[in-house]
PDB file of C-alpha atoms in Angstrom:
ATOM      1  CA  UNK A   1      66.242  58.076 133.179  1.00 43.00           C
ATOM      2  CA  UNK A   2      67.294  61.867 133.551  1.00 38.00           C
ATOM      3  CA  UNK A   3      70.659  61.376 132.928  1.00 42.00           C
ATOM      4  CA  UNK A   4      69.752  59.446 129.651  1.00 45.00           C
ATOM      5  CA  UNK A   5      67.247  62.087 128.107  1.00 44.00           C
ATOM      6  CA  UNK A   6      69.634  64.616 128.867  1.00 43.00           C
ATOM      7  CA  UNK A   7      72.301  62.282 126.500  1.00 42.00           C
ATOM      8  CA  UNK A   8      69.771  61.824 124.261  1.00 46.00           C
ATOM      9  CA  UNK A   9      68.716  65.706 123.495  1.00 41.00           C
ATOM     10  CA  UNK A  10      72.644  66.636 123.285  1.00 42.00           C
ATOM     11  CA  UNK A  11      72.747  63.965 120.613  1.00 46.00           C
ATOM     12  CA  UNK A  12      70.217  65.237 119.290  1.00 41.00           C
ATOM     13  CA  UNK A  13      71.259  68.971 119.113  1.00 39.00           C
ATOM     14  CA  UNK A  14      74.395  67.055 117.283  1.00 39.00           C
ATOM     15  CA  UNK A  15      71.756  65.642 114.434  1.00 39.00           C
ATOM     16  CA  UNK A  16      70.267  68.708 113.853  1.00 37.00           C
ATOM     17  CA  UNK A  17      73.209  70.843 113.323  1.00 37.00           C
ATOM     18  CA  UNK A  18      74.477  68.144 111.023  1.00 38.00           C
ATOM     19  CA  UNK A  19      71.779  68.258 108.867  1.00 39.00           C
ATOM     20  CA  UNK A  20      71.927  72.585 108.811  1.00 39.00           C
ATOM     21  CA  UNK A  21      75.332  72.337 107.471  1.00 37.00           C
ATOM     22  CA  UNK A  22      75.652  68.790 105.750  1.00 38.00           C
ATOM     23  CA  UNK A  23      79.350  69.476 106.311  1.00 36.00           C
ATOM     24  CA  UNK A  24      81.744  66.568 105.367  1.00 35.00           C
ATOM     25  CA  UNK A  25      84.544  65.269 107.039  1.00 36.00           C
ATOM     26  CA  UNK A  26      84.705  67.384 110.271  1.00 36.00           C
ATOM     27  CA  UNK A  27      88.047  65.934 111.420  1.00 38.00           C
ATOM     28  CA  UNK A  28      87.604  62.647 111.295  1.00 42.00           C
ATOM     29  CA  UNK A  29      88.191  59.388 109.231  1.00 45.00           C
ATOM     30  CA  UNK A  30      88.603  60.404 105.994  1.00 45.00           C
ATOM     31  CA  UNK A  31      85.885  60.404 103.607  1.00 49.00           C
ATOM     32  CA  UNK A  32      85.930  57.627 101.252  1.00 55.00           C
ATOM     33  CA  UNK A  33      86.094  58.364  97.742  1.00 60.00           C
ATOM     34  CA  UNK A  34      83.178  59.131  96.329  1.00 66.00           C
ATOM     35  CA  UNK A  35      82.185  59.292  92.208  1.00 85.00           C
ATOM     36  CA  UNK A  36      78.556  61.558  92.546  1.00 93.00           C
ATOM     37  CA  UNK A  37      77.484  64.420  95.043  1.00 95.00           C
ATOM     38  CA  UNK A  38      77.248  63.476  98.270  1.00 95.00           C
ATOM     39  CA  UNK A  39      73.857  63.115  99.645  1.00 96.00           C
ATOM     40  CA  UNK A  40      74.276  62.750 103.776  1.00 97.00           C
ATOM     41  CA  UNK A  41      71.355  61.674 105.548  1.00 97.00           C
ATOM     42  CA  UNK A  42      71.684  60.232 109.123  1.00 97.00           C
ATOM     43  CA  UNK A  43      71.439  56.336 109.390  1.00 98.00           C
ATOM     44  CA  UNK A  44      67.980  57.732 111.873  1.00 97.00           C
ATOM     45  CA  UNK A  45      66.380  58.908 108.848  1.00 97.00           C
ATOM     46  CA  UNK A  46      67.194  55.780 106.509  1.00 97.00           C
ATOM     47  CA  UNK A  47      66.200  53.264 109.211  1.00 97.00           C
ATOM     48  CA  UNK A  48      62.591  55.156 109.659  1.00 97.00           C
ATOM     49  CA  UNK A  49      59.735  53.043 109.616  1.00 94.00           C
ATOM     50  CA  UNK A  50      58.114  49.949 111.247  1.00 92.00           C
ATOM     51  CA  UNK A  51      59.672  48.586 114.516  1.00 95.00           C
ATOM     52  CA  UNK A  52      62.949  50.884 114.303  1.00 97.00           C
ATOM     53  CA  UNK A  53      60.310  53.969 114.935  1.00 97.00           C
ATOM     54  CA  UNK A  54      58.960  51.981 117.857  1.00 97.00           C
ATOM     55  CA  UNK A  55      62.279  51.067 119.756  1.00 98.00           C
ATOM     56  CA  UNK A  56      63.814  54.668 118.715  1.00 97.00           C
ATOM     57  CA  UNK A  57      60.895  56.312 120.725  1.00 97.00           C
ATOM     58  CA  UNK A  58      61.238  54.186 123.200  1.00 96.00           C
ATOM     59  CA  UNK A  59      64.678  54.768 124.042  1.00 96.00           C
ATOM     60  CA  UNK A  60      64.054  58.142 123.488  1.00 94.00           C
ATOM     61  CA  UNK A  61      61.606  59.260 125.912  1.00 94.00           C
ATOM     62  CA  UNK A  62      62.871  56.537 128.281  1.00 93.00           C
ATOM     63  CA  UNK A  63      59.479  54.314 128.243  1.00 94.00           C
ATOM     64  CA  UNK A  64      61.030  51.419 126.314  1.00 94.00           C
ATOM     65  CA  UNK A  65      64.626  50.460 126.696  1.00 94.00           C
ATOM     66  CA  UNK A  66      66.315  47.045 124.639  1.00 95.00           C
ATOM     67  CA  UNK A  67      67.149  44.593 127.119  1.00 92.00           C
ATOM     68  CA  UNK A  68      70.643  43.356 125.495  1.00 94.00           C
ATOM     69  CA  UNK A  69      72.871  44.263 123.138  1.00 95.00           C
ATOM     70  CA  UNK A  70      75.127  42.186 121.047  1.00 95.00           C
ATOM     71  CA  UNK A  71      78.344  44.009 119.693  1.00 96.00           C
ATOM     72  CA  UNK A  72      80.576  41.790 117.668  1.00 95.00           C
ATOM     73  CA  UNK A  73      83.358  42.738 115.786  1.00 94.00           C
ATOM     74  CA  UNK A  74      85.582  40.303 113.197  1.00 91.00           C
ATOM     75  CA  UNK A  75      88.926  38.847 115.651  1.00 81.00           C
ATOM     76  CA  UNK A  76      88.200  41.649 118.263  1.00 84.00           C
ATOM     77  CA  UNK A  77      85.338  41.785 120.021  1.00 87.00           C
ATOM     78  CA  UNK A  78      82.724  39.968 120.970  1.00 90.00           C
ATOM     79  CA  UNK A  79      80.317  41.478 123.850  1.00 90.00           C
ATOM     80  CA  UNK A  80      76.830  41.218 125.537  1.00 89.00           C
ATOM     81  CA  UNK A  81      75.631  44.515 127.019  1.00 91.00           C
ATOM     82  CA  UNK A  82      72.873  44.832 129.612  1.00 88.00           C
ATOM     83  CA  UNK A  83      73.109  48.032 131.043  1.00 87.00           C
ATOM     84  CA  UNK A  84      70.488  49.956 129.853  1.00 90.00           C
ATOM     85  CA  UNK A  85      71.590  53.797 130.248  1.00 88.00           C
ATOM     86  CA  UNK A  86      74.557  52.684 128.167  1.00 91.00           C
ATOM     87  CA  UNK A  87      72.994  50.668 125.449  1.00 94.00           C
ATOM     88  CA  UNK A  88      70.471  54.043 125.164  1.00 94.00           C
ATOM     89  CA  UNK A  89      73.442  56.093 124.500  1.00 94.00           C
ATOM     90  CA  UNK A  90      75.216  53.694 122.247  1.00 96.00           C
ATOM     91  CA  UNK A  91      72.015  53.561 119.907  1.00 98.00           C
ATOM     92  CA  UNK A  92      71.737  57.201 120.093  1.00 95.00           C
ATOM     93  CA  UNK A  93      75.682  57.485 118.657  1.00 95.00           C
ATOM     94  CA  UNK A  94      74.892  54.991 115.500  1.00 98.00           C
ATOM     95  CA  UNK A  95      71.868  57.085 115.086  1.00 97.00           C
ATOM     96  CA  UNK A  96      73.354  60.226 114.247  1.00 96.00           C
ATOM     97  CA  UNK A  97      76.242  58.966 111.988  1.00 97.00           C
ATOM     98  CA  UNK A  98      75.812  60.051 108.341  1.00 97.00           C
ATOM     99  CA  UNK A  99      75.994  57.650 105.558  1.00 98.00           C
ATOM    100  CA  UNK A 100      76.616  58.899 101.859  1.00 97.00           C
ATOM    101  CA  UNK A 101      73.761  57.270  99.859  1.00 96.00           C
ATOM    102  CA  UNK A 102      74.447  59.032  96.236  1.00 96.00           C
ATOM    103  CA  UNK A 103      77.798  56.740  96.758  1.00 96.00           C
ATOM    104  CA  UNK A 104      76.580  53.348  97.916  1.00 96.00           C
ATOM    105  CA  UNK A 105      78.963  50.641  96.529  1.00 95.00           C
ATOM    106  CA  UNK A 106      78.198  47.562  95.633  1.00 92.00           C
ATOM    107  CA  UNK A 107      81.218  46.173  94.195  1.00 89.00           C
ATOM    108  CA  UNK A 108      83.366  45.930  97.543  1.00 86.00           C
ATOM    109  CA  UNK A 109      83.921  43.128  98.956  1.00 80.00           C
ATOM    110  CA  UNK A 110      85.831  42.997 102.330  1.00 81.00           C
ATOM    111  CA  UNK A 111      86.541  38.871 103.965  1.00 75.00           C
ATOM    112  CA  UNK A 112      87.280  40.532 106.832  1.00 82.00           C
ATOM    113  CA  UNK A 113      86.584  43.526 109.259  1.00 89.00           C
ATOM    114  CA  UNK A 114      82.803  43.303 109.914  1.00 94.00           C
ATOM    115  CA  UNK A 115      80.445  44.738 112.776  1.00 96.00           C
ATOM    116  CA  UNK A 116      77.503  44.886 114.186  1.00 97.00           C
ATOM    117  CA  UNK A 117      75.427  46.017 117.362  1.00 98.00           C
ATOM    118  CA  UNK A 118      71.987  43.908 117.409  1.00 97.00           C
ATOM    119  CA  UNK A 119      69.643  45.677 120.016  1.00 97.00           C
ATOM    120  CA  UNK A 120      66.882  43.051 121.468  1.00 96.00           C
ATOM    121  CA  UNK A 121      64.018  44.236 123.614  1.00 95.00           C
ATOM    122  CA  UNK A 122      61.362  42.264 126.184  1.00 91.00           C
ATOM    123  CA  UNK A 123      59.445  40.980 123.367  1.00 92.00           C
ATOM    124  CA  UNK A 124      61.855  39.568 121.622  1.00 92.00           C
ATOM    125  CA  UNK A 125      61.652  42.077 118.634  1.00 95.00           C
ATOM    126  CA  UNK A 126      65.233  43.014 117.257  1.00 97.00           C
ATOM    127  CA  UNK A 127      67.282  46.240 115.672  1.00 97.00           C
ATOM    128  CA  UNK A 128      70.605  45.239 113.951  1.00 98.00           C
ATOM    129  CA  UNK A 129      73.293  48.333 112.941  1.00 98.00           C
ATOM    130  CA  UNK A 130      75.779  46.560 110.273  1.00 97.00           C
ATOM    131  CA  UNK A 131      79.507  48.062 109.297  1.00 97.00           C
ATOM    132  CA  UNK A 132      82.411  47.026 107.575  1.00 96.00           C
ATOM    133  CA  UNK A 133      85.621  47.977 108.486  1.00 93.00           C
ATOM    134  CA  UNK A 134      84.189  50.910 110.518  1.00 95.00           C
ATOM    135  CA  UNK A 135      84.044  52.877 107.523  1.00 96.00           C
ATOM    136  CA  UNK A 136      80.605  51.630 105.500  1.00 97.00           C
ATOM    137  CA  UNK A 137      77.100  51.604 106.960  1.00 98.00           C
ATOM    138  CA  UNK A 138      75.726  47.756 105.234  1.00 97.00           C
ATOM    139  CA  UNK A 139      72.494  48.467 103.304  1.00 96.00           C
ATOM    140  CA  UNK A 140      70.250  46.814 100.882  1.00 92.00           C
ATOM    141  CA  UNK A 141      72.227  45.894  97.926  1.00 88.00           C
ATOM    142  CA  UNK A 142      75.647  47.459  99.116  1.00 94.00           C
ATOM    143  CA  UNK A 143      77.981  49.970 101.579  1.00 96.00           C
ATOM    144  CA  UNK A 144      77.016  53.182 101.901  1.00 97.00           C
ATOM    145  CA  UNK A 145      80.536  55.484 102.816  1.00 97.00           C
ATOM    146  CA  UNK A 146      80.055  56.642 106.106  1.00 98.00           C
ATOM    147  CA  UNK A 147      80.422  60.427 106.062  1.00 97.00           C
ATOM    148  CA  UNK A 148      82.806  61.443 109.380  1.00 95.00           C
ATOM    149  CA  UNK A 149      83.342  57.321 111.063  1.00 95.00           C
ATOM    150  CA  UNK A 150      85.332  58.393 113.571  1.00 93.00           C
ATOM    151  CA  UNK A 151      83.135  58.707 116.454  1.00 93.00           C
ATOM    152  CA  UNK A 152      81.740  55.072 114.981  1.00 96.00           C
ATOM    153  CA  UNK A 153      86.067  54.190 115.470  1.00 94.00           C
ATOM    154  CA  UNK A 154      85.948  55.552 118.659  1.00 91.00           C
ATOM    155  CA  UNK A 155      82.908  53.449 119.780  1.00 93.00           C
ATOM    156  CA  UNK A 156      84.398  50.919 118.685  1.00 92.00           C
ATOM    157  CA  UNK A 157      87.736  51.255 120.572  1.00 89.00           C
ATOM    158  CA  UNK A 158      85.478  51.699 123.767  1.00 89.00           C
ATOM    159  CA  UNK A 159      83.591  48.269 123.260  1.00 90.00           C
ATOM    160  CA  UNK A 160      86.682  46.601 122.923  1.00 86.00           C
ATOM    161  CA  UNK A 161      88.038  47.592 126.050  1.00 79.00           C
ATOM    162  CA  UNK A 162      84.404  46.980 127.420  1.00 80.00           C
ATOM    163  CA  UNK A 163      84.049  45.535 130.834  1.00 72.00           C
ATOM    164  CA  UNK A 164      80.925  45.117 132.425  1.00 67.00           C
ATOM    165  CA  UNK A 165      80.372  45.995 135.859  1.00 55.00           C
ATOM    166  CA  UNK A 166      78.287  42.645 137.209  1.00 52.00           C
ATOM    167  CA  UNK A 167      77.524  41.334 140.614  1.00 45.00           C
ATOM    168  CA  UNK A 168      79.647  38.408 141.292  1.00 52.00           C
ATOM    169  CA  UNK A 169      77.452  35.163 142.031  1.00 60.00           C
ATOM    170  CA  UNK A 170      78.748  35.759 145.812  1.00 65.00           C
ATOM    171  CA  UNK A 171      76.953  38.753 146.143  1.00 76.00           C
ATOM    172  CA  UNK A 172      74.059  37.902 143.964  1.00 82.00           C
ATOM    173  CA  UNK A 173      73.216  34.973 146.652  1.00 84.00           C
ATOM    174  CA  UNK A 174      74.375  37.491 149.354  1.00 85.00           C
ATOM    175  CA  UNK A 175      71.341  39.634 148.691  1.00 87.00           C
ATOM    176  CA  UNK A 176      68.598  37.194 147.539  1.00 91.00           C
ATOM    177  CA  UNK A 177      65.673  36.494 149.853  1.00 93.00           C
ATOM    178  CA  UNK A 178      62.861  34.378 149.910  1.00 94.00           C
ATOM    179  CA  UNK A 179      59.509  34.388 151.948  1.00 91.00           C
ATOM    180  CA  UNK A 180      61.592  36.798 154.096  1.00 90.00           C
ATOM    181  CA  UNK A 181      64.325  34.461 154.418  1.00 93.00           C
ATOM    182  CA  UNK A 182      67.713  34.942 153.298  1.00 92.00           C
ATOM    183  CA  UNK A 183      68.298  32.025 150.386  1.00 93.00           C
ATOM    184  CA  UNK A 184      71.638  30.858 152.549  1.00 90.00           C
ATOM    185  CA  UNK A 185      69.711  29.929 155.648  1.00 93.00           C
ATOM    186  CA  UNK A 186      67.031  28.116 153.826  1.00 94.00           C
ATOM    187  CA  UNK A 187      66.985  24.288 154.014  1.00 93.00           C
ATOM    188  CA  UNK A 188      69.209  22.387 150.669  1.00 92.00           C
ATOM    189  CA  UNK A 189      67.701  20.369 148.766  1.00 91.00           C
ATOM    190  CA  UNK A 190      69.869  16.791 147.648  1.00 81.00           C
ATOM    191  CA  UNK A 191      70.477  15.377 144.315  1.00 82.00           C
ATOM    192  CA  UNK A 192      71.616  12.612 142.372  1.00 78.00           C
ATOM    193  CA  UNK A 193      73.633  15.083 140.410  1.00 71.00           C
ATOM    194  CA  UNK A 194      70.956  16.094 138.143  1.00 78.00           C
ATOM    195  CA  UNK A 195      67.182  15.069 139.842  1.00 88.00           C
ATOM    196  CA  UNK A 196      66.157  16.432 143.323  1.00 92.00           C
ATOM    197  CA  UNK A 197      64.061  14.928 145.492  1.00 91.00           C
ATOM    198  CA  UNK A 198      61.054  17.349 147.818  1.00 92.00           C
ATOM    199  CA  UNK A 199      57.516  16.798 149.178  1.00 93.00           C
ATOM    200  CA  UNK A 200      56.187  18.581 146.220  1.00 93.00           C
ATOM    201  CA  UNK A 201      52.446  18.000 147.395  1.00 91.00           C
ATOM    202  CA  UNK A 202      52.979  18.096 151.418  1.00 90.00           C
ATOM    203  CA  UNK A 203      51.820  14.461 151.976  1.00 91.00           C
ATOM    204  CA  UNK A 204      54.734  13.635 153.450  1.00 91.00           C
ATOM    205  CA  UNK A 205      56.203  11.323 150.835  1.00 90.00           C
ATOM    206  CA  UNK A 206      59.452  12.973 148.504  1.00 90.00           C
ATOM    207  CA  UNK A 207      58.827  13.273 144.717  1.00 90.00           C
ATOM    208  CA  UNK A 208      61.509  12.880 142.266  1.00 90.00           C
ATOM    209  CA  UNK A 209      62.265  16.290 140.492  1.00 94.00           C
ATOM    210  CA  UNK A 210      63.525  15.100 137.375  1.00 94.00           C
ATOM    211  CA  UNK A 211      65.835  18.260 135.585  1.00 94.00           C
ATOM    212  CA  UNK A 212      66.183  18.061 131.520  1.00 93.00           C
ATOM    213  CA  UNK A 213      68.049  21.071 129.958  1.00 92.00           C
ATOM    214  CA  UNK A 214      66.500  21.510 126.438  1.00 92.00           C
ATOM    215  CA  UNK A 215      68.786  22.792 123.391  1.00 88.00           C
ATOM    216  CA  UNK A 216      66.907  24.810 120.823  1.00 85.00           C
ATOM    217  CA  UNK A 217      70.011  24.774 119.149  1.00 77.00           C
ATOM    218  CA  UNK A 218      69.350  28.085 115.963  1.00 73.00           C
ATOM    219  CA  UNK A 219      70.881  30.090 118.240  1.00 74.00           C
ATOM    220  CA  UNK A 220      67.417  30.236 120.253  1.00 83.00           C
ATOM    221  CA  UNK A 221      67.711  30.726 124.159  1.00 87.00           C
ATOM    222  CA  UNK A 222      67.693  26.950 125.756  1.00 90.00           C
ATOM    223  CA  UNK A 223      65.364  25.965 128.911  1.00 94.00           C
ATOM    224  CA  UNK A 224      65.376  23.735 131.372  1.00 95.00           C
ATOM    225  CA  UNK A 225      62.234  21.814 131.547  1.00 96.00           C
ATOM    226  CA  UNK A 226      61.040  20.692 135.649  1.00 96.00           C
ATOM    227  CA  UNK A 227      58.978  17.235 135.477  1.00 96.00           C
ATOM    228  CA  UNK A 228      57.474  15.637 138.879  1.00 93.00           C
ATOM    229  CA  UNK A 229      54.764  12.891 139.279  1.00 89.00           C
ATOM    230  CA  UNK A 230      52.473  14.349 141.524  1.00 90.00           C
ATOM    231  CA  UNK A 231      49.264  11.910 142.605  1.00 84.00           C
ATOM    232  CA  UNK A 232      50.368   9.600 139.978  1.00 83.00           C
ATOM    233  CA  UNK A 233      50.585  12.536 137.393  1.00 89.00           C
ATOM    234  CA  UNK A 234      53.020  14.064 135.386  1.00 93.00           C
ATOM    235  CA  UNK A 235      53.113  17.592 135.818  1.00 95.00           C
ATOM    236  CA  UNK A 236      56.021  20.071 134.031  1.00 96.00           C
ATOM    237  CA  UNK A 237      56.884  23.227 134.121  1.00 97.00           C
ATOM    238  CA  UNK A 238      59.713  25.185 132.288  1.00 97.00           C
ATOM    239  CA  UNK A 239      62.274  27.877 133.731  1.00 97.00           C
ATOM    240  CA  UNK A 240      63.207  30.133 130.536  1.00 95.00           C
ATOM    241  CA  UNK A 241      66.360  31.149 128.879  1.00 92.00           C
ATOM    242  CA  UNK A 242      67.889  28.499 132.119  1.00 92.00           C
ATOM    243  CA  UNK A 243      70.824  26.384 131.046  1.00 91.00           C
ATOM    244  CA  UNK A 244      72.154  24.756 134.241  1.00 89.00           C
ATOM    245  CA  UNK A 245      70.949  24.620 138.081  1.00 91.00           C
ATOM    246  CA  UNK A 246      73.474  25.915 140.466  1.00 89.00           C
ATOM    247  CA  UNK A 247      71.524  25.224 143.623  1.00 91.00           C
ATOM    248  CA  UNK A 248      68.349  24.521 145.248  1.00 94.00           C
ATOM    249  CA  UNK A 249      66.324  25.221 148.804  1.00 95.00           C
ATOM    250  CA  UNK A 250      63.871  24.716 150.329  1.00 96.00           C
ATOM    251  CA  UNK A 251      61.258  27.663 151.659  1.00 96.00           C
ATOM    252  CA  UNK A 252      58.203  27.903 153.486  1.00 92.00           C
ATOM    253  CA  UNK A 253      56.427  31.575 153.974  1.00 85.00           C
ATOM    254  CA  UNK A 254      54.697  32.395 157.767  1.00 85.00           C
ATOM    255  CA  UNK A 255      51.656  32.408 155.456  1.00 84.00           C
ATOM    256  CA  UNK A 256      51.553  28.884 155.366  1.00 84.00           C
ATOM    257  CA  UNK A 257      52.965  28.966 151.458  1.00 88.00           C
ATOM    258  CA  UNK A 258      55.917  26.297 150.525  1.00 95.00           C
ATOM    259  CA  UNK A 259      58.403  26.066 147.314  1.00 96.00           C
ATOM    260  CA  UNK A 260      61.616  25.599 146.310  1.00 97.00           C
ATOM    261  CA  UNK A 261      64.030  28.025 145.317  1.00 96.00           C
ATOM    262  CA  UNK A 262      66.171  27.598 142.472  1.00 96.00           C
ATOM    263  CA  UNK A 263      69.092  29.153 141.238  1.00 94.00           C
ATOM    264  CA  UNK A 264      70.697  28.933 137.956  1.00 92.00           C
ATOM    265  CA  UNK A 265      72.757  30.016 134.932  1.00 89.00           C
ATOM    266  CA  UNK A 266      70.994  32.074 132.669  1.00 90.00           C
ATOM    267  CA  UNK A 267      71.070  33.819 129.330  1.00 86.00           C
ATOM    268  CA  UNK A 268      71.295  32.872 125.514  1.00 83.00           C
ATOM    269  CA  UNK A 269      72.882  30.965 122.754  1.00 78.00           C
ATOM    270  CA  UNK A 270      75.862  33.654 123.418  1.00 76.00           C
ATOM    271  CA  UNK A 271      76.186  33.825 127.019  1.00 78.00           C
ATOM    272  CA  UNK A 272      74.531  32.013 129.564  1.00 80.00           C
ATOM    273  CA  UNK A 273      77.201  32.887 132.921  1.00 78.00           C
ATOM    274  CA  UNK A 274      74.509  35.500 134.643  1.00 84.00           C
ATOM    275  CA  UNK A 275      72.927  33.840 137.895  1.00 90.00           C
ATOM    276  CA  UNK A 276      69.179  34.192 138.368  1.00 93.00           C
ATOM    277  CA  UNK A 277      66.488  32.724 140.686  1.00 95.00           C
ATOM    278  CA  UNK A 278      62.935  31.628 140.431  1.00 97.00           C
ATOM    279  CA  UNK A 279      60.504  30.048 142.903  1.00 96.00           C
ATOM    280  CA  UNK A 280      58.872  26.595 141.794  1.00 97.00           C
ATOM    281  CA  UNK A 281      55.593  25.325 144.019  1.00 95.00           C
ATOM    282  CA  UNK A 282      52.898  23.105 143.417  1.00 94.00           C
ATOM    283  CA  UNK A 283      49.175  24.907 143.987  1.00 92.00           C
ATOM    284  CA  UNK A 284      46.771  22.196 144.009  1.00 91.00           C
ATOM    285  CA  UNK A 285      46.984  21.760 139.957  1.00 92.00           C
ATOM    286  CA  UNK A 286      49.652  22.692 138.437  1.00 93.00           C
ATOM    287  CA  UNK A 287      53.791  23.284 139.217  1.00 95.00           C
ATOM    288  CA  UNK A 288      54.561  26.887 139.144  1.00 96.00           C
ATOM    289  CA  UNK A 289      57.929  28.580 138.183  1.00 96.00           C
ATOM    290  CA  UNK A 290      58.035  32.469 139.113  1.00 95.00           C
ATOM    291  CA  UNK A 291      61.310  34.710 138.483  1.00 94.00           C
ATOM    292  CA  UNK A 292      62.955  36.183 141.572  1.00 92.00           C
ATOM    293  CA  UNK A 293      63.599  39.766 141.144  1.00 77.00           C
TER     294      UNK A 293
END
């Protein structure tokens, strides 16, 4: 978090001295033409209010950082970022860009050339930065001329060539262990292709795992929904944001605890290739599904 509050107060040093000299152009993109004064304020300042002051403090003094961020760009980019020190510092670079709002027009109309970085944080709440054509900040009604876009060009440039850095699923199931146990050396579990079958309840009969992967279709995250009869009972449980079961084992803890461990594909409507891993047992009532971390 050091290294992203010191980021964050060099931006900020940036802001500031933009605002003492409300200086246009600066060597960058040219300015586009404008008909009245200009009036620069930073695209911080217009956004203030409601949940964009919550997430901006957040990422500010480091106690609330987005968990994803969609960057999309028309026919050239299309990306989902997760690494939090860098989605920080991106937000902090379309904060301190200054948009001309004496000069807002709202007679343009581009087909093509659109952006947009959509920041979305643990509970689901969401802050989306609109462009078009790198050049015009999107706002109520029109564009608003961008003052100096080329650091926003340069971003830009940098997303394109944007690679992230992930585990590959090799090493994810390298390092994941269970009840102590590394997941390799636990016991697999068969399948028809879809259902599993496991001694859910420990009386010594199997119980058919039945596996449905539900579409919310909306672009909402999927899930896979878990159904077994247990003691003559239906009994479900759901593994979130889950859209297809790579593999599953069996564990059992030296405390006398017993599960299975599941691994599968996770993510959104946009990308769902990241592996994850939950537990799923049965505790006298109910099934439950908890995340591996």
């Amino acid at each position: 978090m050091k290294r992203i509050h010191q980021v964050l107060v060099a931006l900020l040093t940036v802001v500031l001295l933009a605002s003492c000299s409300n200086k246009v152009g600066g060597g960058g993109t040219e300015t586009p033409t404008t008909t009245n004064p200009v009036k620069a304020v930073t695209i911080l300042d217009h956004m203030a209010g409601g949940d964009f002051d919550a997430h901006n403090a957040g990422i500010v003094d480091g106690t609330w950082l987005p968990t994803e961020l969609w960057y999309y760009s028309d026919n050239a980019a299309d990306a989902i970022i997760t690494d939090q020190e860098l989605m920080a510092v991106i937000w902090a670079r379309l904060c301190v860009l200054e948009i001309d709002v004496a000069n807002i027009d709202r007679h343009l109309a581009v087909s093509d050339g659109s952006s947009f970085y959509s920041f979305t944080w643990d509970d689901g709440s969401n802050t989306t930065f609109g462009f078009t054509i790198n050049d015009y900040f999107n706002v109520k009604g029109g564009l608003a001329p961008i003052v100096d876009s080329s650091d926003l060009h340069r971003l830009a440039n940098e997303l394109y060539h944007y690679e992230p850095t992930e585990a590959t699923s090799e090493s994810f199931l390298e390092s994941l262990t269970v009840a102590g146990t590394r997941f390799h050396d636990l016991t697999a579990i068969p399948s028809d292709g879809k259902n599993y079958s496991w001694d859910c309840d420990g009386d010594g009969s199997d119980d058919t795992i039945l596996i449905t992967s539900i579409d919310l279709g909306d672009e909402a995250p999927s899930y896979i929904e878990i159904e077994a009869y247990i003691n003559g009972e239906p009994q479900v449980a759901h593994i979130d944001r889950a859209y297809q079961i790579s593999e599953v084992r069996a564990y059992e803890g030296t405390d006398g605890t017993r599960g299975l461990a599941i691994v599968y594909y996770e993510g959104d409507y946009y990308s769902h290739d990241d592996l994850a891993a939950c537990t799923l047992h049965w505790d006298g009532q109910d099934l439950i599904v908890e995340d591996i971390d």
